[in-house]
């Protein structure tokens, strides 16, 4: 069991759950998956590092969400992205599931 009595989940599992929920509510969703290289895990990008794990859009609203599990913490670059994202930039852990549902359902 993980924090607060919740079952442990890998970040890839959590990401899949969030993507499926967003799609269920009609959001267009994008996630950039890292690939293993000789130098470790890398995600090919051009521009600033730290982009949110999930970018979702629906009806003129665009949400950016950084996803973490366990004791993982966001990097300074990830926090900067969320800061610039504004009110629709989120840092979500599995324990935030109610807020995730509220955002994608349109309740908030």
Coordinates of N, CA, C and O in Angstrom, one line a residue:
X1 N 0.8 -1.2 0.0 CA 0.0 0.0 0.0 C 0.9 1.3 0.0 O 1.9 1.3 0.6
X2 N 0.4 2.3 -0.6 CA 1.1 3.5 -0.7 C 0.6 4.5 0.4 O 0.1 4.1 1.4
X3 N 0.9 5.8 0.1 CA 0.5 6.8 1.0 C -1.0 6.8 1.2 O -1.8 6.5 0.3
X4 N -1.4 7.1 2.4 CA -2.9 7.2 2.8 C -3.7 6.0 2.5 O -4.8 6.0 2.2
X5 N -3.0 4.8 2.5 CA -3.7 3.5 2.3 C -4.2 3.2 0.9 O -4.9 2.3 0.7
X6 N -3.7 4.0 -0.1 CA -4.1 3.8 -1.5 C -3.1 2.8 -2.1 O -1.9 2.7 -1.7
X7 N -3.6 1.9 -3.0 CA -2.7 0.9 -3.6 C -1.6 1.7 -4.4 O -1.9 2.7 -5.0
X8 N -0.4 1.1 -4.4 CA 0.7 1.7 -5.2 C 0.4 1.5 -6.7 O -0.1 0.5 -7.1
X9 N 0.7 2.5 -7.4 CA 0.5 2.5 -8.9 C 1.7 3.1 -9.5 O 2.3 4.0 -9.0
X10 N 2.1 2.6 -10.7 CA 3.2 3.2 -11.4 C 2.7 4.4 -12.1 O 1.6 4.6 -12.5
X11 N 3.7 5.3 -12.4 CA 3.3 6.6 -13.1 C 2.7 6.3 -14.5 O 1.7 6.9 -14.9
X12 N 3.2 5.3 -15.2 CA 2.6 4.9 -16.5 C 1.2 4.5 -16.3 O 0.3 4.8 -17.2
X13 N 0.8 3.7 -15.3 CA -0.5 3.3 -15.0 C -1.4 4.5 -14.7 O -2.5 4.6 -15.3
X14 N -1.0 5.4 -13.9 CA -1.7 6.5 -13.5 C -2.0 7.4 -14.7 O -3.1 7.9 -15.0
X15 N -0.9 7.6 -15.6 CA -1.1 8.4 -16.8 C -2.1 7.8 -17.7 O -3.0 8.5 -18.2
X16 N -2.1 6.5 -17.9 CA -3.2 5.8 -18.7 C -4.6 6.0 -18.1 O -5.5 6.2 -18.9
X17 N -4.7 6.0 -16.8 CA -6.0 6.2 -16.2 C -6.5 7.6 -16.4 O -7.7 7.8 -16.7
X18 N -5.6 8.6 -16.3 CA -6.0 10.0 -16.5 C -6.3 10.2 -18.0 O -7.4 10.9 -18.3
X19 N -5.6 9.6 -18.9 CA -5.9 9.8 -20.3 C -7.2 9.2 -20.6 O -8.1 9.8 -21.3
X20 N -7.5 8.0 -20.1 CA -8.8 7.3 -20.4 C -10.0 8.2 -19.9 O -11.0 8.3 -20.5
X21 N -9.8 8.7 -18.7 CA -10.9 9.5 -18.1 C -11.1 10.8 -18.9 O -12.3 11.1 -19.2
X22 N -10.0 11.5 -19.3 CA -10.2 12.7 -20.1 C -10.9 12.4 -21.4 O -11.8 13.1 -21.8
X23 N -10.5 11.3 -22.1 CA -11.1 10.9 -23.3 C -12.6 10.5 -23.1 O -13.5 10.8 -24.0
X24 N -12.9 9.9 -22.0 CA -14.3 9.5 -21.7 C -15.2 10.8 -21.7 O -16.3 10.7 -22.1
X25 N -14.6 11.9 -21.2 CA -15.4 13.1 -21.1 C -15.2 14.0 -22.4 O -15.6 15.2 -22.4
X26 N -14.6 13.5 -23.4 CA -14.6 14.1 -24.7 C -13.4 15.1 -24.9 O -13.5 15.9 -25.8
X27 N -12.4 15.0 -24.1 CA -11.2 15.8 -24.3 C -10.3 15.3 -25.3 O -10.1 14.0 -25.5
X28 N -9.6 16.1 -26.1 CA -8.5 15.8 -26.9 C -7.3 15.7 -26.0 O -7.0 16.7 -25.3
X29 N -6.5 14.6 -26.1 CA -5.4 14.5 -25.1 C -4.1 14.2 -25.8 O -4.0 13.4 -26.8
X30 N -3.0 14.7 -25.3 CA -1.7 14.4 -25.8 C -0.7 14.1 -24.6 O -0.8 14.8 -23.6
X31 N 0.1 13.1 -24.8 CA 1.1 12.7 -23.8 C 2.4 12.3 -24.6 O 2.3 11.5 -25.5
X32 N 3.5 12.9 -24.2 CA 4.8 12.6 -24.8 C 5.5 11.5 -24.0 O 5.8 11.8 -22.8
X33 N 5.6 10.3 -24.5 CA 6.2 9.2 -23.8 C 7.8 9.2 -24.0 O 8.3 9.3 -25.1
X34 N 8.5 9.0 -22.9 CA 9.9 8.9 -23.0 C 10.3 7.5 -23.6 O 9.5 6.6 -23.6
X35 N 11.5 7.5 -24.1 CA 12.1 6.3 -24.7 C 13.4 6.0 -24.1 O 14.2 6.9 -23.7
X36 N 13.8 4.7 -23.9 CA 15.0 4.4 -23.3 C 16.1 4.4 -24.4 O 16.0 3.9 -25.5
X37 N 17.2 5.1 -24.0 CA 18.4 5.2 -24.9 C 19.6 4.7 -24.2 O 19.5 4.4 -23.0
X38 N 20.7 4.8 -24.9 CA 22.0 4.3 -24.3 C 22.3 5.2 -23.1 O 23.0 4.8 -22.2
X39 N 21.8 6.5 -23.1 CA 22.1 7.4 -22.0 C 20.9 7.5 -21.0 O 20.9 8.4 -20.2
X40 N 20.0 6.5 -21.0 CA 18.9 6.5 -20.1 C 17.6 7.0 -20.8 O 17.5 7.0 -22.0
X41 N 16.6 7.3 -20.0 CA 15.3 7.7 -20.5 C 15.4 9.1 -21.0 O 15.9 10.0 -20.3
X42 N 14.8 9.3 -22.2 CA 14.8 10.6 -22.8 C 13.5 10.9 -23.5 O 12.9 9.9 -24.1
X43 N 13.0 12.1 -23.5 CA 11.9 12.5 -24.3 C 12.3 13.6 -25.3 O 12.8 14.6 -24.8
X44 N 12.2 13.3 -26.5 CA 12.6 14.2 -27.6 C 11.7 15.5 -27.6 O 10.5 15.3 -27.7
X45 N 12.3 16.6 -27.4 CA 11.5 17.9 -27.5 C 12.4 18.9 -28.1 O 13.6 18.8 -28.3
X46 N 11.8 20.0 -28.5 CA 12.5 21.2 -29.0 C 11.9 22.3 -28.1 O 10.7 22.5 -28.1
X47 N 12.7 23.1 -27.5 CA 12.3 24.2 -26.6 C 12.6 23.9 -25.2 O 13.6 23.2 -24.9
X48 N 11.7 24.4 -24.3 CA 12.0 24.3 -22.8 C 11.6 22.9 -22.3 O 10.5 22.4 -22.6
X49 N 12.4 22.3 -21.5 CA 12.1 21.1 -20.8 C 11.0 21.3 -19.7 O 10.8 22.4 -19.3
X50 N 10.4 20.2 -19.3 CA 9.5 20.3 -18.2 C 8.0 20.4 -18.5 O 7.2 20.5 -17.7
X51 N 7.7 20.3 -19.8 CA 6.3 20.4 -20.3 C 5.4 19.4 -19.5 O 5.9 18.3 -19.2
X52 N 4.2 19.7 -19.2 CA 3.3 18.8 -18.4 C 3.1 17.5 -19.1 O 3.2 17.4 -20.3
X53 N 2.9 16.4 -18.3 CA 2.7 15.1 -18.8 C 1.5 15.0 -19.7 O 1.5 14.3 -20.7
X54 N 0.4 15.7 -19.3 CA -0.8 15.7 -20.1 C -1.2 17.0 -20.5 O -1.2 18.0 -19.8
X55 N -1.5 17.1 -21.8 CA -2.1 18.3 -22.4 C -3.5 17.9 -22.9 O -3.6 17.0 -23.7
X56 N -4.5 18.6 -22.4 CA -5.9 18.2 -22.8 C -6.7 19.4 -23.2 O -6.6 20.4 -22.5
X57 N -7.5 19.3 -24.3 CA -8.2 20.5 -24.7 C -9.7 20.0 -25.0 O -9.9 18.9 -25.6
X58 N -10.6 20.9 -24.7 CA -12.0 20.7 -25.0 C -12.7 22.0 -24.9 O -12.6 22.8 -24.0
X59 N -13.5 22.4 -26.0 CA -14.3 23.5 -26.0 C -13.6 24.8 -25.6 O -14.2 25.6 -24.8
X60 N -12.4 25.0 -26.1 CA -11.7 26.3 -25.8 C -10.9 26.3 -24.6 O -10.3 27.3 -24.2
X61 N -11.0 25.2 -23.8 CA -10.2 25.1 -22.5 C -9.0 24.2 -22.7 O -9.2 23.1 -23.3
X62 N -7.9 24.6 -22.3 CA -6.7 23.7 -22.4 C -6.1 23.5 -21.0 O -5.8 24.5 -20.3
X63 N -5.9 22.3 -20.6 CA -5.4 21.9 -19.3 C -4.0 21.3 -19.5 O -3.8 20.5 -20.4
X64 N -3.1 21.6 -18.6 CA -1.8 21.0 -18.5 C -1.7 20.3 -17.1 O -1.9 21.0 -16.1
X65 N -1.3 19.1 -17.1 CA -1.2 18.4 -15.8 C 0.1 17.6 -15.7 O 0.4 16.8 -16.6
X66 N 0.8 17.9 -14.7 CA 2.0 17.1 -14.3 C 1.6 16.0 -13.4 O 0.9 16.2 -12.4
X67 N 1.9 14.7 -13.7 CA 1.5 13.6 -12.9 C 2.6 13.0 -12.2 O 3.7 12.8 -12.7
X68 N 2.4 12.7 -10.9 CA 3.4 12.1 -10.0 C 2.8 11.0 -9.2 O 1.6 11.0 -8.9
X69 N 3.6 10.1 -8.8 CA 3.1 9.0 -7.9 C 4.1 8.9 -6.7 O 5.3 9.3 -6.8
X70 N 3.6 8.3 -5.7 CA 4.5 8.0 -4.5 C 5.1 9.3 -3.9 O 4.4 10.3 -3.8
X71 N 6.3 9.3 -3.6 CA 7.0 10.5 -3.1 C 7.7 11.3 -4.2 O 8.5 12.2 -3.8
X72 N 7.4 11.0 -5.4 CA 8.1 11.8 -6.5 C 7.6 13.3 -6.4 O 6.4 13.5 -6.2
X73 N 8.5 14.1 -6.7 CA 8.3 15.6 -6.7 C 8.6 16.2 -8.1 O 9.4 15.7 -8.8
X74 N 7.8 17.2 -8.4 CA 8.1 17.9 -9.7 C 9.5 18.6 -9.7 O 9.9 19.1 -8.6
X75 N 10.1 18.7 -10.9 CA 11.3 19.5 -11.0 C 11.0 21.0 -11.0 O 9.8 21.4 -11.2
X76 N 12.0 21.8 -10.9 CA 11.8 23.2 -11.0 C 11.3 23.6 -12.4 O 10.4 24.5 -12.5
X77 N 11.8 22.9 -13.4 CA 11.3 23.2 -14.8 C 9.8 22.8 -14.9 O 9.1 23.6 -15.5
X78 N 9.4 21.7 -14.3 CA 8.0 21.4 -14.3 C 7.1 22.4 -13.6 O 6.0 22.8 -14.1
X79 N 7.6 22.8 -12.4 CA 6.8 23.8 -11.7 C 6.7 25.1 -12.4 O 5.7 25.8 -12.4
X80 N 7.8 25.5 -13.1 CA 7.8 26.7 -13.9 C 6.7 26.6 -15.0 O 5.9 27.6 -15.3
X81 N 6.6 25.5 -15.7 CA 5.6 25.3 -16.7 C 4.2 25.5 -16.1 O 3.4 26.1 -16.7
X82 N 4.0 24.8 -15.0 CA 2.7 24.9 -14.3 C 2.3 26.3 -13.9 O 1.2 26.8 -14.0
X83 N 3.3 27.1 -13.4 CA 3.2 28.5 -13.1 C 2.7 29.3 -14.3 O 1.7 30.0 -14.2
X84 N 3.4 29.1 -15.4 CA 3.0 29.8 -16.6 C 1.7 29.3 -17.2 O 1.0 30.1 -17.9
X85 N 1.3 28.1 -16.9 CA 0.0 27.5 -17.4 C -1.1 28.2 -16.8 O -2.2 28.4 -17.3
X86 N -1.0 28.7 -15.5 CA -2.0 29.4 -14.8 C -3.0 28.5 -14.1 O -2.7 27.4 -13.7
X87 N -4.3 29.0 -14.1 CA -5.3 28.3 -13.4 C -5.6 26.9 -13.9 O -6.1 26.1 -13.1
X88 N -5.3 26.6 -15.1 CA -5.5 25.3 -15.6 C -4.2 24.4 -15.7 O -4.1 23.5 -16.5
X89 N -3.2 24.8 -14.9 CA -2.0 24.0 -14.7 C -2.1 23.2 -13.4 O -2.3 23.8 -12.4
X90 N -2.0 21.9 -13.5 CA -2.3 21.1 -12.3 C -1.1 20.1 -12.0 O -0.4 19.7 -13.0
X91 N -0.9 19.9 -10.8 CA 0.1 18.8 -10.3 C -0.8 17.8 -9.6 O -1.5 18.1 -8.6
X92 N -0.9 16.6 -10.2 CA -1.8 15.6 -9.7 C -1.1 14.3 -9.3 O -0.2 13.8 -10.0
X93 N -1.5 13.8 -8.1 CA -1.1 12.5 -7.6 C -2.4 11.6 -7.6 O -3.5 12.2 -7.7
X94 N -2.2 10.3 -7.6 CA -3.4 9.5 -7.5 C -4.5 9.9 -6.5 O -5.7 9.7 -6.7
X95 N -4.0 10.4 -5.4 CA -4.9 10.8 -4.3 C -5.7 12.1 -4.7 O -6.7 12.4 -4.0
X96 N -5.4 12.7 -5.8 CA -6.2 13.8 -6.3 C -7.3 13.4 -7.3 O -7.8 14.3 -8.0
X97 N -7.6 12.1 -7.3 CA -8.6 11.6 -8.3 C -9.9 12.4 -8.4 O -10.4 12.7 -9.4
X98 N -10.4 12.8 -7.2 CA -11.7 13.6 -7.2 C -11.5 14.9 -8.0 O -12.4 15.3 -8.8
X99 N -10.4 15.6 -7.8 CA -10.2 16.8 -8.6 C -10.0 16.6 -10.0 O -10.5 17.3 -10.9
X100 N -9.3 15.5 -10.4 CA -9.1 15.1 -11.8 C -10.5 14.9 -12.4 O -10.8 15.4 -13.5
X101 N -11.4 14.1 -11.8 CA -12.7 13.9 -12.3 C -13.5 15.2 -12.4 O -14.2 15.4 -13.4
X102 N -13.4 16.1 -11.4 CA -14.1 17.4 -11.4 C -13.6 18.2 -12.6 O -14.4 18.9 -13.3
X103 N -12.3 18.2 -12.9 CA -11.8 19.0 -14.0 C -12.3 18.5 -15.3 O -12.9 19.2 -16.2
X104 N -12.1 17.2 -15.6 CA -12.5 16.6 -16.9 C -14.0 16.5 -17.1 O -14.5 16.5 -18.2
X105 N -14.8 16.5 -16.0 CA -16.2 16.4 -16.1 C -16.8 17.8 -16.4 O -17.9 18.0 -16.7
X106 N -16.0 18.9 -16.1 CA -16.4 20.2 -16.2 C -17.0 20.8 -15.0 O -17.5 22.0 -15.0
X107 N -16.9 20.1 -13.8 CA -17.5 20.6 -12.6 C -16.6 21.8 -12.1 O -17.1 22.7 -11.4
X108 N -15.3 21.8 -12.4 CA -14.4 22.9 -12.1 C -13.6 23.2 -13.3 O -13.5 22.4 -14.3

